[in-house]
Amino acid sequence: MKIKFGSIEETIITRDEFPLSKAREILKQETISVLGYGIQGPGQSLNLRDNGFQVIVGQRKDSSSWDKALKDGWIEGKNLFSLEEASERGTILMYLLSDAGQISFWPTLIKYLIEGKSLYFSHGFGLTFCHQTKIYPSKKIDIFLVAPKGSGTSLRRLFQQGKGINSSYAIYQDYSGNSLEKTLSIGIGIGSGYLFETNFKNEVFSDLVGERGTLMGAIQGIFAAQYQILREKGHSPSESFNETVEELTQSLMPLVSEKGMDWMYANCSTTAQRGALDWWKKFRDATLPIFQELYHEVSSGNEAKRIIKVNSNVDYRKKLQEELQDLRQSELWKVGSIIRNLRPEEKKDKNL
């Protein structure tokens, strides 16, 4: 359907006009091969399996992800195979390895991308920055994308709750003439709440900016700054964390999700309303130059070049664990761990 967002008309696909039964019918002759069982692989493959599609998983043996796939009910030799065998068996290859993993496995995968097969992504990185990734697909295959707007964990959790996470979709190459139907079928099959149209370049640009910005990077920076100021001014750890993180995640953001920021403002105290309305533009003006710099670094390819170089270092995972440990051991998140365990639902679960 076409929906106007202000003056801009967009194509939106919901489960009403594209039901699951239609998706199953379109893909009934396809073997969907999910390559990679790390971040997006588990959620997408399990949701497709539970929705009645023919799905197999490809993963490197003797890895923690292989062990996780076994625990999730995938059976070696039946629907769990090596990356190579799954690539050969599948007709739609869902390339869900990490960006670094995609670069590494590409010289092997390309041998299996024969005419008539389809290549699926959940991120536009590999093709948008092909000059750096060296991912150059055949012209005789369909290539498309469905990108859930959230983690694989959230995709699976919401699916199990009977809900859905929104996803973008894009067609990169329509060799068969049927790419759109296949794309939307998988989008519905993985449990998308609704699907909105984009292209590979826009998907990766918005995704990289979002991850580094309000979704992860900026929000951690703001958390750390506010917590530090409160602690320096004599506020206790629990008070500082509650006023910085807990109230936002447990109380206010659910209200924003439900009704919008204006509704949340309208349902706070007049003191909170006035302060928020007076101060939000200051934060916008202070951070706008950082976002301008960030978008330039992403769109120019500089960020992709840096990521590929860093992620390719042999000691990357060791250094990553050290960085995450530093974050985990910061007072902010040590306090957070204690406070999460004090939530009534956490105590209830432990007493079951």
Coordinates of C-alpha atoms in Angstrom, one line a residue:
M1 CA 0.0 0.0 0.0
K2 CA 1.0 3.6 -0.4
I3 CA 1.1 5.8 2.7
K4 CA 1.9 9.5 2.9
F5 CA 4.3 10.5 5.7
G6 CA 3.8 14.2 5.6
S7 CA 4.5 15.2 2.0
I8 CA 6.4 11.9 1.2
E9 CA 4.6 8.9 -0.2
E10 CA 6.1 5.5 0.7
T11 CA 5.4 1.9 -0.1
I12 CA 4.4 -0.1 3.0
I13 CA 3.7 -3.9 3.0
T14 CA 1.6 -5.3 5.9
R15 CA 0.5 -8.8 6.7
D16 CA -3.0 -7.9 5.6
E17 CA -2.2 -7.5 1.9
F18 CA 0.6 -10.0 1.9
P19 CA -0.5 -12.8 4.3
L20 CA 1.7 -15.7 5.5
S21 CA -0.3 -18.2 3.3
K22 CA 0.7 -16.2 0.2
A23 CA 4.4 -16.2 1.2
R24 CA 4.4 -19.9 1.8
E25 CA 2.8 -20.5 -1.6
I26 CA 5.4 -18.3 -3.4
L27 CA 8.3 -20.1 -1.7
K28 CA 7.0 -23.6 -1.6
Q29 CA 9.6 -24.9 -4.2
E30 CA 12.5 -23.0 -2.6
T31 CA 15.1 -24.3 -0.1
I32 CA 16.1 -21.4 2.1
S33 CA 19.7 -21.7 3.2
V34 CA 20.6 -19.5 6.2
L35 CA 24.4 -19.0 6.1
G36 CA 25.6 -17.9 9.5
Y37 CA 24.2 -18.5 12.9
G38 CA 25.4 -15.5 14.8
I39 CA 23.4 -12.3 15.3
Q40 CA 20.5 -12.5 12.7
G41 CA 20.8 -16.1 11.7
P42 CA 19.0 -17.7 14.7
G43 CA 16.0 -15.4 14.8
Q44 CA 15.4 -15.4 11.1
S45 CA 15.9 -19.2 10.5
L46 CA 13.8 -20.2 13.5
N47 CA 11.0 -17.9 12.6
L48 CA 11.0 -19.2 9.0
R49 CA 11.0 -22.8 10.3
D50 CA 8.2 -22.2 12.7
N51 CA 6.2 -20.4 9.9
G52 CA 6.4 -23.6 7.8
F53 CA 9.1 -22.8 5.2
Q54 CA 11.8 -25.3 4.1
V55 CA 14.9 -24.0 5.8
I56 CA 18.4 -25.3 6.3
V57 CA 21.3 -23.7 8.2
G58 CA 24.9 -23.5 7.2
Q59 CA 27.6 -22.8 9.8
R60 CA 31.2 -23.5 10.5
K61 CA 31.6 -26.7 12.5
D62 CA 33.4 -26.8 15.8
S63 CA 32.2 -23.3 16.6
S64 CA 30.0 -21.9 19.4
S65 CA 27.4 -21.0 16.8
W66 CA 27.3 -24.6 15.5
D67 CA 26.7 -25.7 19.1
K68 CA 24.0 -23.1 19.5
A69 CA 22.3 -24.4 16.3
L70 CA 22.2 -27.9 17.7
K71 CA 20.7 -26.7 21.0
D72 CA 18.0 -24.8 19.0
G73 CA 16.9 -28.1 17.4
W74 CA 18.8 -28.1 14.1
I75 CA 20.0 -31.6 13.1
E76 CA 23.3 -32.2 11.5
G77 CA 22.9 -33.9 8.1
K78 CA 19.2 -33.1 8.0
N79 CA 18.9 -29.3 8.2
L80 CA 22.3 -28.3 9.6
F81 CA 25.3 -28.4 7.3
S82 CA 28.7 -26.8 6.7
L83 CA 28.6 -23.5 5.0
E84 CA 29.7 -25.1 1.8
E85 CA 27.1 -27.8 1.7
A86 CA 24.3 -25.5 2.7
S87 CA 25.4 -23.1 -0.1
E88 CA 25.1 -25.9 -2.6
R89 CA 21.8 -27.2 -1.3
G90 CA 20.0 -23.9 -1.0
T91 CA 18.1 -22.1 -3.8
I92 CA 17.8 -18.9 -1.7
L93 CA 21.0 -18.2 0.1
M94 CA 20.5 -15.9 3.1
Y95 CA 24.0 -14.4 3.6
L96 CA 23.9 -13.6 7.3
L97 CA 27.5 -14.0 8.3
S98 CA 29.1 -10.9 9.9
D99 CA 30.4 -8.3 7.4
A100 CA 34.0 -9.6 8.0
G101 CA 32.7 -13.2 7.6
Q102 CA 31.0 -12.3 4.4
I103 CA 34.3 -10.9 3.0
S104 CA 36.2 -14.0 4.0
F105 CA 33.7 -16.6 2.7
W106 CA 32.8 -14.7 -0.5
P107 CA 35.4 -16.4 -2.8
T108 CA 33.9 -19.8 -1.7
L109 CA 30.3 -18.7 -1.9
I110 CA 30.5 -17.3 -5.4
K111 CA 31.1 -20.8 -6.8
Y112 CA 27.6 -21.8 -5.6
L113 CA 25.8 -18.8 -7.0
I114 CA 24.7 -20.4 -10.2
E115 CA 22.0 -19.1 -12.6
G116 CA 18.6 -19.3 -11.0
K117 CA 19.7 -19.0 -7.4
S118 CA 18.9 -16.0 -5.2
L119 CA 21.2 -14.1 -2.8
Y120 CA 19.7 -12.5 0.3
F121 CA 21.2 -9.9 2.6
S122 CA 20.0 -8.3 5.8
H123 CA 22.5 -5.4 5.5
G124 CA 23.7 -3.5 2.5
F125 CA 27.3 -3.2 3.6
G126 CA 28.9 -5.9 1.3
L127 CA 27.5 -4.6 -2.0
T128 CA 27.4 -0.9 -1.2
F129 CA 31.1 -0.9 -0.4
C130 CA 32.0 -3.6 -2.9
H131 CA 35.2 -1.8 -4.0
Q132 CA 36.5 -2.5 -0.5
T133 CA 34.7 -5.9 0.3
K134 CA 35.4 -7.3 -3.2
I135 CA 31.9 -8.8 -3.2
Y136 CA 30.9 -8.8 -6.9
P137 CA 28.0 -11.1 -7.6
S138 CA 26.9 -12.8 -10.8
K139 CA 24.5 -10.9 -13.1
K140 CA 22.4 -14.0 -13.5
I141 CA 20.9 -14.3 -10.0
D142 CA 18.3 -12.4 -8.0
I143 CA 19.7 -10.2 -5.1
F144 CA 17.5 -8.7 -2.5
L145 CA 17.5 -7.5 1.1
V146 CA 15.2 -7.6 4.2
A147 CA 16.7 -5.7 7.2
P148 CA 14.9 -6.1 10.5
K149 CA 15.1 -2.8 12.5
G150 CA 16.4 -4.5 15.6
S151 CA 18.5 -7.3 16.9
G152 CA 18.0 -11.0 16.0
T153 CA 17.1 -11.6 19.6
S154 CA 14.3 -9.0 19.5
L155 CA 13.1 -10.4 16.2
R156 CA 12.7 -13.9 17.8
R157 CA 11.3 -12.7 21.1
L158 CA 8.6 -10.5 19.4
F159 CA 7.7 -13.4 17.1
Q160 CA 7.2 -15.7 20.0
Q161 CA 5.0 -13.1 21.6
G162 CA 2.8 -12.9 18.5
K163 CA 4.2 -9.5 17.6
G164 CA 6.6 -8.3 14.9
I165 CA 9.6 -6.0 14.3
N166 CA 9.5 -3.6 11.3
S167 CA 11.9 -4.3 8.4
S168 CA 13.1 -2.5 5.3
Y169 CA 13.3 -4.3 2.0
A170 CA 15.2 -3.6 -1.2
I171 CA 15.8 -5.2 -4.6
Y172 CA 19.4 -5.0 -5.9
Q173 CA 19.1 -7.2 -9.0
D174 CA 16.0 -8.7 -10.4
Y175 CA 17.2 -11.4 -12.9
S176 CA 14.1 -13.6 -12.7
G177 CA 11.4 -11.0 -12.6
N178 CA 10.1 -12.5 -9.4
S179 CA 12.5 -10.9 -6.9
L180 CA 9.9 -8.6 -5.2
E181 CA 7.6 -11.5 -4.4
K182 CA 10.4 -13.6 -3.0
T183 CA 11.7 -10.6 -0.9
L184 CA 8.3 -9.8 0.6
S185 CA 7.6 -13.5 1.3
I186 CA 10.8 -13.9 3.3
G187 CA 10.1 -10.5 5.0
I188 CA 6.7 -11.8 6.2
G189 CA 8.2 -15.3 6.9
I190 CA 10.8 -14.0 9.3
G191 CA 8.1 -12.2 11.3
S192 CA 8.2 -8.6 10.1
G193 CA 5.5 -6.4 11.6
Y194 CA 5.5 -4.4 8.3
L195 CA 7.9 -3.8 5.5
F196 CA 9.0 -0.5 4.1
E197 CA 10.9 0.1 0.8
T198 CA 14.5 1.3 0.6
N199 CA 17.6 0.6 -1.4
F200 CA 20.9 -1.1 -0.5
K201 CA 22.8 2.2 -0.2
N202 CA 20.2 4.0 2.0
E203 CA 19.9 0.9 4.2
V204 CA 23.5 0.7 5.0
F205 CA 24.0 4.5 5.4
S206 CA 21.0 4.8 7.8
D207 CA 22.0 1.7 9.7
L208 CA 25.6 2.7 10.3
V209 CA 24.6 6.2 11.3
G210 CA 21.9 4.8 13.6
E211 CA 24.2 2.3 15.3
R212 CA 26.8 4.9 16.0
G213 CA 24.2 7.5 16.9
T214 CA 21.0 7.3 18.9
L215 CA 20.7 3.6 18.9
M216 CA 24.0 2.7 20.6
G217 CA 27.0 5.0 20.4
A218 CA 25.3 8.4 21.3
I219 CA 23.0 6.9 23.9
Q220 CA 25.9 5.3 25.7
G221 CA 27.9 8.6 25.6
I222 CA 24.9 10.5 27.0
F223 CA 24.3 7.9 29.7
A224 CA 28.0 8.1 30.7
A225 CA 28.1 11.9 30.8
Q226 CA 25.0 12.4 32.8
Y227 CA 25.9 9.6 35.3
Q228 CA 29.3 11.1 35.7
I229 CA 27.9 14.6 36.5
L230 CA 25.4 13.3 39.0
R231 CA 28.1 11.2 40.8
E232 CA 30.5 14.1 40.8
K233 CA 27.8 16.3 42.4
G234 CA 27.3 13.8 45.3
H235 CA 24.4 11.7 44.1
S236 CA 24.4 8.0 45.0
P237 CA 25.1 5.3 42.4
S238 CA 21.6 4.0 42.6
E239 CA 20.0 7.5 42.3
S240 CA 22.3 8.4 39.4
F241 CA 21.6 5.2 37.5
N242 CA 17.8 5.4 38.1
E243 CA 17.7 9.0 36.8
T244 CA 19.9 8.2 33.9
V245 CA 19.0 4.8 32.6
E246 CA 16.3 2.9 34.6
E247 CA 13.5 5.5 34.3
L248 CA 14.2 6.0 30.6
T249 CA 14.2 2.3 29.6
Q250 CA 11.5 1.1 32.1
S251 CA 9.1 4.0 32.1
L252 CA 9.5 6.7 29.5
M253 CA 10.6 4.8 26.3
P254 CA 7.6 2.4 26.5
L255 CA 5.3 5.5 26.6
V256 CA 7.1 7.0 23.6
S257 CA 6.8 3.7 21.8
E258 CA 3.1 3.5 22.6
K259 CA 2.0 7.1 21.9
G260 CA 4.9 9.3 20.8
M261 CA 7.2 11.9 22.4
D262 CA 4.5 14.6 22.5
W263 CA 2.1 12.3 24.4
M264 CA 4.9 11.3 26.8
Y265 CA 5.6 15.0 27.4
A266 CA 1.9 15.7 27.9
N267 CA 1.7 13.0 30.5
C268 CA 4.6 14.1 32.7
S269 CA 4.7 16.7 35.4
T270 CA 4.5 20.3 34.2
T271 CA 8.1 20.8 35.6
A272 CA 9.4 17.9 33.5
Q273 CA 7.4 19.1 30.4
R274 CA 8.8 22.7 30.6
G275 CA 12.4 21.5 31.2
A276 CA 12.3 19.0 28.4
L277 CA 10.8 21.5 25.9
D278 CA 13.3 24.1 26.9
W279 CA 16.4 21.9 26.7
W280 CA 15.9 19.4 23.8
K281 CA 16.9 21.9 21.1
K282 CA 20.2 22.6 23.0
F283 CA 21.1 19.0 22.8
R284 CA 20.0 18.9 19.1
D285 CA 22.2 21.9 18.3
A286 CA 25.2 20.5 20.3
T287 CA 25.1 17.1 18.6
L288 CA 24.1 18.1 15.0
P289 CA 27.8 18.8 14.0
I290 CA 28.7 15.3 15.3
F291 CA 25.9 13.7 13.2
Q292 CA 27.0 15.7 10.2
E293 CA 30.5 14.4 10.6
L294 CA 29.2 10.9 11.2
Y295 CA 27.1 10.8 8.0
H296 CA 30.0 12.1 5.9
E297 CA 32.3 9.4 7.2
V298 CA 29.7 6.7 6.5
S299 CA 28.7 8.0 3.0
S300 CA 32.3 8.6 1.9
G301 CA 33.2 5.0 2.7
N302 CA 35.8 6.1 5.3
E303 CA 33.9 4.3 8.1
A304 CA 33.6 1.1 6.0
K305 CA 37.3 1.2 5.3
R306 CA 38.1 1.6 9.0
I307 CA 35.7 -1.1 10.1
I308 CA 37.1 -3.7 7.6
K309 CA 40.7 -2.9 8.6
V310 CA 40.0 -3.2 12.3
N311 CA 37.7 -6.2 12.1
S312 CA 40.3 -8.0 10.0
N313 CA 43.0 -7.8 12.7
V314 CA 43.9 -11.2 14.1
D315 CA 43.6 -10.0 17.7
Y316 CA 40.2 -8.2 17.0
R317 CA 38.1 -10.5 19.2
K318 CA 40.6 -10.4 22.0
K319 CA 40.6 -6.6 22.0
L320 CA 36.8 -6.5 21.7
Q321 CA 36.4 -8.6 24.8
E322 CA 38.7 -6.2 26.6
E323 CA 36.7 -3.2 25.5
L324 CA 33.4 -4.9 26.5
Q325 CA 34.9 -5.9 29.8
D326 CA 35.9 -2.2 30.5
L327 CA 32.3 -1.2 29.8
R328 CA 30.9 -4.0 31.9
Q329 CA 33.2 -3.1 34.8
S330 CA 32.4 0.6 34.7
E331 CA 30.5 1.8 37.8
L332 CA 27.5 2.8 35.6
W333 CA 26.9 -0.7 34.3
K334 CA 27.9 -2.5 37.5
V335 CA 25.2 -0.5 39.2
G336 CA 22.9 -1.4 36.4
S337 CA 23.4 -5.1 36.9
I338 CA 22.5 -4.8 40.6
I339 CA 19.4 -2.7 39.9
R340 CA 18.1 -5.0 37.2
N341 CA 18.3 -7.9 39.7
L342 CA 16.1 -5.9 42.1
R343 CA 13.2 -5.6 39.6
P344 CA 10.2 -7.5 40.9
E345 CA 9.9 -9.6 37.7
E346 CA 13.5 -10.7 38.1
K347 CA 12.9 -11.8 41.7
K348 CA 9.7 -13.6 40.7
D349 CA 11.6 -15.5 37.9
K350 CA 14.3 -16.6 40.3
N351 CA 11.7 -17.9 42.8
L352 CA 9.9 -20.1 40.3

